Short mmCIF file of C-alpha atoms in Angstrom, two decimals:
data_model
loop_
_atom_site.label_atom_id
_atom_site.label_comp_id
_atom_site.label_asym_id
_atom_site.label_seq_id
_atom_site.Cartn_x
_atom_site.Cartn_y
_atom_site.Cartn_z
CA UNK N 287 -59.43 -44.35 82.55
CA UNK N 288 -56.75 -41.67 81.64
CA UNK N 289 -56.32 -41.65 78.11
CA UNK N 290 -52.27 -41.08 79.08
CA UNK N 291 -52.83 -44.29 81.32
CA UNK N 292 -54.56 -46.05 78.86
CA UNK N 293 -52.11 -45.29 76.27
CA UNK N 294 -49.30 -46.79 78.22
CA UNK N 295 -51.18 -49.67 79.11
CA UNK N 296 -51.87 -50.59 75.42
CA UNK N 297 -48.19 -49.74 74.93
CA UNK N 298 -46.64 -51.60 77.61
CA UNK N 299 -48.85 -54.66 76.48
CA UNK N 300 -47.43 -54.28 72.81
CA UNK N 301 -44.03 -54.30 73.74
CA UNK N 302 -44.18 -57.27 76.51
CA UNK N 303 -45.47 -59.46 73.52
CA UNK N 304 -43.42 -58.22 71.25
CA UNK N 305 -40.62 -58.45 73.74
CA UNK N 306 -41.57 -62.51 74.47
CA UNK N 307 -42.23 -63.30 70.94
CA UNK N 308 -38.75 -65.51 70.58
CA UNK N 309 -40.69 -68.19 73.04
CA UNK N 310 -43.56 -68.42 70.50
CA UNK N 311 -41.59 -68.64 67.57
CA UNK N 312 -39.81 -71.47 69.41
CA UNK N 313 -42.58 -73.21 69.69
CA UNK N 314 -43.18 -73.33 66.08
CA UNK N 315 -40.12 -75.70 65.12
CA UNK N 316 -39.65 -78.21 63.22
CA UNK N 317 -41.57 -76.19 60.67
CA UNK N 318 -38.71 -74.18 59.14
CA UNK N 319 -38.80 -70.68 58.91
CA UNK N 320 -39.89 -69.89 55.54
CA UNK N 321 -43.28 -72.31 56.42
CA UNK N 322 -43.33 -70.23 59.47
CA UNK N 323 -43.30 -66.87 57.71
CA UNK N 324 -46.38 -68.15 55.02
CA UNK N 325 -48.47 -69.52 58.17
CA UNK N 326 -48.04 -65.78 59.69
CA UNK N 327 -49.14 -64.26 56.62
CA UNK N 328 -51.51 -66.07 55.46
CA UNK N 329 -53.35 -65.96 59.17
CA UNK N 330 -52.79 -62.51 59.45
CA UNK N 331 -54.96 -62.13 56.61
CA UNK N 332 -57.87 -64.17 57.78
CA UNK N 333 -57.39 -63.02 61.10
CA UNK N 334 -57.23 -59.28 59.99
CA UNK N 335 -60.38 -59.49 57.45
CA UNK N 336 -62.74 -61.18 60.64
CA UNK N 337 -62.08 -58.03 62.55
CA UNK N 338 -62.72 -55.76 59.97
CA UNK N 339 -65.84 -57.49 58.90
CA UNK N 340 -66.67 -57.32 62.45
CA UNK N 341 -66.11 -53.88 62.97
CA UNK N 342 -67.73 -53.38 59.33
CA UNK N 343 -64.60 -51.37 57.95
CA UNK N 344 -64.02 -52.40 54.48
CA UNK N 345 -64.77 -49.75 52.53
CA UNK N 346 -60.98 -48.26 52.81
CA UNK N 347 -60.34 -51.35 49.72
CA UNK N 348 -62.84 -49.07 47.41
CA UNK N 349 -60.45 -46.19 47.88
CA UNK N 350 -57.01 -47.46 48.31
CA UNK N 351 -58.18 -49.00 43.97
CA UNK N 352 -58.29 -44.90 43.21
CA UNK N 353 -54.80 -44.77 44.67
CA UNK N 354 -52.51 -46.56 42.18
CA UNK N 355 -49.12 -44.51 44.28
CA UNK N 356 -51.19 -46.21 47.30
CA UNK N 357 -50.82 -49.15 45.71
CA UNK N 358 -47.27 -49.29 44.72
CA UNK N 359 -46.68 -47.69 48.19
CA UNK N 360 -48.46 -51.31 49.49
CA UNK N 361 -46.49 -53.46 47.82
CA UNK N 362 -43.52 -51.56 49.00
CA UNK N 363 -44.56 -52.29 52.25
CA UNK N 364 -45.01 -55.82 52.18
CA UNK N 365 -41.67 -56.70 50.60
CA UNK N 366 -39.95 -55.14 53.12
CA UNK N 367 -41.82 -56.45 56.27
CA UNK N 368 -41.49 -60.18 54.39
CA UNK N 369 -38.04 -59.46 54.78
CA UNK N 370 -38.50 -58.63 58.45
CA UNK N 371 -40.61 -61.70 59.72
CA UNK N 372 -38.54 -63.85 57.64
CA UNK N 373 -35.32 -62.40 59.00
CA UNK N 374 -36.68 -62.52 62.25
CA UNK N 375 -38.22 -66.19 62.46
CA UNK N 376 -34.81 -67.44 60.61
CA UNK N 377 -32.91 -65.62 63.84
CA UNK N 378 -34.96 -66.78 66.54
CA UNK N 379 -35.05 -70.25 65.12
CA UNK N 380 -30.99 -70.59 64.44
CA UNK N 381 -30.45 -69.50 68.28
CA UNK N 382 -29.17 -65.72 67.29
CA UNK N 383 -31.94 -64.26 69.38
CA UNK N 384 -29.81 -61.61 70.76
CA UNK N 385 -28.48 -60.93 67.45
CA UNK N 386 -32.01 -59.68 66.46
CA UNK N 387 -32.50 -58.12 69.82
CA UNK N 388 -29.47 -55.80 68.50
CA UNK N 389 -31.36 -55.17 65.60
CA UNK N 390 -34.11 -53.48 66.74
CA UNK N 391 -31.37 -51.39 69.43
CA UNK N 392 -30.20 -49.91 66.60
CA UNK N 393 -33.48 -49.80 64.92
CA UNK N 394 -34.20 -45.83 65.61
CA UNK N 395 -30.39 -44.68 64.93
CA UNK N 396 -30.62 -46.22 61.37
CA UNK N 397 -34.73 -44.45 60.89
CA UNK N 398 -32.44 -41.51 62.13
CA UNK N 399 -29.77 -42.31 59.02
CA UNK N 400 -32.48 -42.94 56.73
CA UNK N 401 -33.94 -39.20 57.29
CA UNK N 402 -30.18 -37.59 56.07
CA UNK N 403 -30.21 -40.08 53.05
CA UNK N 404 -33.60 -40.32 51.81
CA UNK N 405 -35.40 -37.39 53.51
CA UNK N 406 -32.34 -34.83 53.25
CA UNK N 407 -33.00 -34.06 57.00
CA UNK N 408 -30.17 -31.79 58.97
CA UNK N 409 -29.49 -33.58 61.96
CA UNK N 410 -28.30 -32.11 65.39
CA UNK N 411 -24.87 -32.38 66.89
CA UNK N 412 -26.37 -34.71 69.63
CA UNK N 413 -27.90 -37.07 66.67
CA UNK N 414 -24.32 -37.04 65.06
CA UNK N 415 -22.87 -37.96 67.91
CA UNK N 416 -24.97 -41.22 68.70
CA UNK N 417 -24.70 -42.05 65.08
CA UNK N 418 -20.96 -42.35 65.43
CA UNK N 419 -21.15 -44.27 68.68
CA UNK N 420 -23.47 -46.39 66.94
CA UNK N 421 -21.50 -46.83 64.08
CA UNK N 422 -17.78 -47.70 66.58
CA UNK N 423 -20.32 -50.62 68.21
CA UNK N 424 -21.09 -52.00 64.58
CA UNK N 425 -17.32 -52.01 64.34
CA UNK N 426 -16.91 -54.02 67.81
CA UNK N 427 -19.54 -56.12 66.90
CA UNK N 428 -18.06 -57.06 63.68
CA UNK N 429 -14.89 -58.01 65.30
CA UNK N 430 -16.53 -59.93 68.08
CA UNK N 431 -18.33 -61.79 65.74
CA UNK N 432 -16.17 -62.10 63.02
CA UNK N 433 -18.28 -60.87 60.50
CA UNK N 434 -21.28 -58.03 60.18
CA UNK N 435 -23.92 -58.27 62.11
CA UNK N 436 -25.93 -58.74 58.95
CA UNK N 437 -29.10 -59.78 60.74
CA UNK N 438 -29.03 -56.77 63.33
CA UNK N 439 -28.67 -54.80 60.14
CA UNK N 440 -31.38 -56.51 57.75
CA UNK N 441 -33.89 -56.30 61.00
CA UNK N 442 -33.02 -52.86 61.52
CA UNK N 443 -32.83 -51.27 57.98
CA UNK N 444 -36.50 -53.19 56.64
CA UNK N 445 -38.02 -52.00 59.80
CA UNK N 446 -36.98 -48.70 59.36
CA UNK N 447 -38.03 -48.48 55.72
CA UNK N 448 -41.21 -49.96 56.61
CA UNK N 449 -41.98 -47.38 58.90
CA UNK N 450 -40.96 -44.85 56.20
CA UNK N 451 -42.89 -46.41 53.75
CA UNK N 452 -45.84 -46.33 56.47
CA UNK N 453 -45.40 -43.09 57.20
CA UNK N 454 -46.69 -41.84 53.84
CA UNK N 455 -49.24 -44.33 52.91
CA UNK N 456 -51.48 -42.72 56.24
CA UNK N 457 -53.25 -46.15 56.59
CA UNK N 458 -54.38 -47.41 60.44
CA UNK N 459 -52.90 -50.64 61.60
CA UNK N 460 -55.35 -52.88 61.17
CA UNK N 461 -56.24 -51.47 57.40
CA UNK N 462 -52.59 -51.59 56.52
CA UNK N 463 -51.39 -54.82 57.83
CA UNK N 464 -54.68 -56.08 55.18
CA UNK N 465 -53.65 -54.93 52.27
CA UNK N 466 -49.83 -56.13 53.34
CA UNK N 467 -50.42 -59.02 53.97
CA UNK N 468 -53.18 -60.35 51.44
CA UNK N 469 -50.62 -58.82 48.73
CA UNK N 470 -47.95 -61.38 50.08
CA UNK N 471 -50.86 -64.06 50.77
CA UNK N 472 -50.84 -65.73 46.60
CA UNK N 473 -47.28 -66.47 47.29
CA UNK N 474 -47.26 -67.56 51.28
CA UNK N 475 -50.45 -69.70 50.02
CA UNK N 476 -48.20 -71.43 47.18
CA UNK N 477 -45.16 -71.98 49.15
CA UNK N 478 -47.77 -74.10 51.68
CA UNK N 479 -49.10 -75.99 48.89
CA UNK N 480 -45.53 -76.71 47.38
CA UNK N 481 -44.62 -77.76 50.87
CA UNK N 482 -47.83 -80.52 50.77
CA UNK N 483 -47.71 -81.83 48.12
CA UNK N 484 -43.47 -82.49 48.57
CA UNK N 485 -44.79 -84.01 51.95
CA UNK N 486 -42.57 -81.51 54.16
CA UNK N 487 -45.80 -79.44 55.54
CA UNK N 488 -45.41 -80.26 59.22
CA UNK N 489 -49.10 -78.40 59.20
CA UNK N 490 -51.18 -80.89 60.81
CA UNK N 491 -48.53 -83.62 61.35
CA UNK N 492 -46.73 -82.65 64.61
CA UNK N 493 -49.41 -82.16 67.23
CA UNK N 494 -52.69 -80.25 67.71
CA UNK N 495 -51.17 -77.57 69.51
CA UNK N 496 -48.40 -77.47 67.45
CA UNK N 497 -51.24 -76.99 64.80
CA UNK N 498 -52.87 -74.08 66.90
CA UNK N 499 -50.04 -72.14 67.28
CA UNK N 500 -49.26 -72.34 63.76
CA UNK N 501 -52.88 -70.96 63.03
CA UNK N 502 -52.18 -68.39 66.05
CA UNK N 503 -49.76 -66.52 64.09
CA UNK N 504 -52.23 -64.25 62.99
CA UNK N 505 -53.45 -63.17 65.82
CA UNK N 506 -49.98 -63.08 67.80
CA UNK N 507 -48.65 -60.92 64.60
CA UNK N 508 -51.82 -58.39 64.90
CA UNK N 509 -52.66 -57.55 69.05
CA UNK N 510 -49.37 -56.57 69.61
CA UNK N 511 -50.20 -54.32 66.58
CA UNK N 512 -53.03 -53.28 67.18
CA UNK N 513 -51.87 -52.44 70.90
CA UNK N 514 -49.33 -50.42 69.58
CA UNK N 515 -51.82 -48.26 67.58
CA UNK N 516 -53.90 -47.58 70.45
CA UNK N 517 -50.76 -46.45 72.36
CA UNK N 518 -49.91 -44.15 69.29
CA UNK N 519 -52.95 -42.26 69.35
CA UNK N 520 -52.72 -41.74 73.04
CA UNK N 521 -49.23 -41.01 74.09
CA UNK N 522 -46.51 -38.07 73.26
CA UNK N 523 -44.11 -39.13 70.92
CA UNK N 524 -41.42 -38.84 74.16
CA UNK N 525 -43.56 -41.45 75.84
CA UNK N 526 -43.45 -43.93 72.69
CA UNK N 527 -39.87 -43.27 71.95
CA UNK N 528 -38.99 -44.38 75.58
CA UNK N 529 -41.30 -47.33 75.26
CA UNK N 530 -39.74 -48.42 72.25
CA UNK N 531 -36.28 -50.37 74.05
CA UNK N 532 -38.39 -52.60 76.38
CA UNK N 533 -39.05 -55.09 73.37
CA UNK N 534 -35.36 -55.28 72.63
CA UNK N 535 -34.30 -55.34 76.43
CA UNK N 536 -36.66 -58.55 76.56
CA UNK N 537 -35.16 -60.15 73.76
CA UNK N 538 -32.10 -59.77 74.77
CA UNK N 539 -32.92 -61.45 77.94
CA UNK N 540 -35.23 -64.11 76.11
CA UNK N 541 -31.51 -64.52 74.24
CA UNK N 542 -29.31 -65.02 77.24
CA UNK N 543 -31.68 -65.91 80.39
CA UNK N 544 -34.06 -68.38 78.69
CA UNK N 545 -31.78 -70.02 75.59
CA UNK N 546 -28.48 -69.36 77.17
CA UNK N 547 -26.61 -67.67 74.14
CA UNK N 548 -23.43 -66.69 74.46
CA UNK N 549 -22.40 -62.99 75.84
CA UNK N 550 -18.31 -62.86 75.60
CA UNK N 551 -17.16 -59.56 76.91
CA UNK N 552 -16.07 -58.37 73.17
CA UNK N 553 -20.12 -58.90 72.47
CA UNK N 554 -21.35 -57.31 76.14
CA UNK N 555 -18.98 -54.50 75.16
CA UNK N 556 -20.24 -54.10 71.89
CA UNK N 557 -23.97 -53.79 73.01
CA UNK N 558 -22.74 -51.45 75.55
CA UNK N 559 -21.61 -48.49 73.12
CA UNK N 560 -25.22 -49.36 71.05
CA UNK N 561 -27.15 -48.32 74.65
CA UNK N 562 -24.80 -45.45 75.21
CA UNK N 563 -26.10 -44.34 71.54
CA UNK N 564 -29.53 -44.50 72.62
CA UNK N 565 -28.80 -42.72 75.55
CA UNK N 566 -27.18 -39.94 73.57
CA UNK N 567 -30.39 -40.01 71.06
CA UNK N 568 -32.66 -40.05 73.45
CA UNK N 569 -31.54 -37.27 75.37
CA UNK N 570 -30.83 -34.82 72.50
CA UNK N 571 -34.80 -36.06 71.70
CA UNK N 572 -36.14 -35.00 74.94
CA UNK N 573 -33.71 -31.92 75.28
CA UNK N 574 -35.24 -30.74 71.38
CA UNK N 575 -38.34 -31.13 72.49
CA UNK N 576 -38.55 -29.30 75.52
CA UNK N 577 -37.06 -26.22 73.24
CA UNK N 578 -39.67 -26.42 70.93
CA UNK N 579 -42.16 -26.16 73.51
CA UNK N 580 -40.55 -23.58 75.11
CA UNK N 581 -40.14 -21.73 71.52
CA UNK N 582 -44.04 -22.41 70.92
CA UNK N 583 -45.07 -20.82 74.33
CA UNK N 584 -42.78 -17.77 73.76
CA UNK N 585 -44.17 -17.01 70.13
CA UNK N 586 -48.02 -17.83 71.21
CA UNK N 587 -49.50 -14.35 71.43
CA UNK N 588 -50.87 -13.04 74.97
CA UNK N 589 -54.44 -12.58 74.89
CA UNK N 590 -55.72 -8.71 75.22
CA UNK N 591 -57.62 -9.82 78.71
CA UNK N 592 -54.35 -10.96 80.09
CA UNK N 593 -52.11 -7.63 79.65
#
């Protein structure tokens, strides 16, 4: 197959689970969310280290030991996607899935903000402006809901640090989501045997598929991954970036469609502006890189043959 094709096969398969990942989490109740969050670490792990061992890829743990910055970098990492899953579960699970589908809306605005702030990147007129309408639908938001949208904003500020934070550790998905989540395994590991011994596990005493889909978690938190990797190394960044909005367009309909949250026209209105943002973004995107194409041809010299 196409290696374009491919990639946005692998892509569009990361992004429908992603996308349908409120109807698994679901699933998971009663267990609360923090139970939730340890059972998706703590499978990730064991998950994680059976593929590796199958594909005989552990040798990356020798080296990452010579990288004590790697290390930090690590436990940077898995702090802030804790704070992520846990966020997310806890908004699935107390019926604000469309507040989270905001979040990750807004998601590549506030990577966008975090570049000015941390990175001390110039940014173009066109990412001003979609900044600013992003920042008047935070406003509406607020006012619709009478406070901030502090779970949007928790999903979408972790998840852009993580990526940042990604971004300069250089590990591969599989390697990275490893170390990430054995680091946050000790204390997933405890919470589960705190919750046993109090008798509140419900690991084990709901059902057997309840049971399964608990120990699923790893695997449900790692294919989409995984997917998404494969996509990475296949498609333009264009093709990615546009890719990106089908997860929170099937959230969002996960949200109102399937659980029947509210959408008040204050709310509609608000998530309105936050797609004419992306709209703004994405076009000043795809307009910048056609110029710097365009720049790159001009500059390449002409080879002698050719004159």
């Amino acid at each position: 197959m196409n290696p374009i094709r491919l990639g946005y096969l692998y892509g569009f398969g990361a992004y429908l689970l992603w996308g349908f990942f409120p109807i698994y989490l679901k699933l998971l109740r009663p267990a609360g969310p923090v139970e939730i969050l340890a059972h998706r670490i703590v499978w990730s792990v064991a998950f994680v280290a059976l593929l590796l061992a199958a594909m005989r890829n552990i040798g990356f743990l020798r080296a990452l030991t010579r990288r004590p910055r790697a290390m930090a970098g690590i436990v940077a990492a898995a702090a802030l996607i804790a704070v992520n899953w846990g966020t997310y579960i806890y908004g699935v699970n107390s019926d604000r899935v469309v507040e989270t589908a905001l979040g990750y809306f807004i998601n590549p605005l506030v990577v966008v903000l975090l570049g000015v702030f941390v990175l001390r990147e110039r940014l173009r007129p066109g990412q001003w402006a979609a900044l600013g309408v992003g920042a008047l639908a935070v406003a509406v938001l607020t006012i619709d809901y009478g406070r901030l949208p502090y779970l949007a904003l928790t999903l979408a500020f972790s998840f852009a640090g993580y990526g940042l934070v990604k971004k300069r550790l250089g590990l591969p998905a599989a390697e990275g989501l490893f170390v990430e989540s054995a680091v946050l395994a000790l204390p997933a590991l405890a919470y589960l045997g705190w919750l046993v011994r109090r008798g509140e596990s419900t690991f084990g005493h709901v059902s057997a598929g309840h049971t399964v889909l608990l120990v699923l978690a790893g695997a449900a938190t790692a294919i989409p991954l995984l997917l998404f990797a494969g996509a990475a190394n296949r498609l333009p960044l264009s093709g990615l970036g546009m890719l990106q909005y089908l997860a929170p367009i099937l959230q969002l309909g996960c949200g109102v469609l399937i659980f029947h949250e509210p959408m008040p026209p204050a709310r509609l209105a608000g998530f309105a502006l936050v797609w004419l943002a992306l709209i703004v973004f994405t076009a000043d995107a795809v307009r910048h890189s056609r110029r710097t194409r365009a720049e790159a041809r001009a500059a390449a010299p002409v080879p002698a043959g050719s004159r």
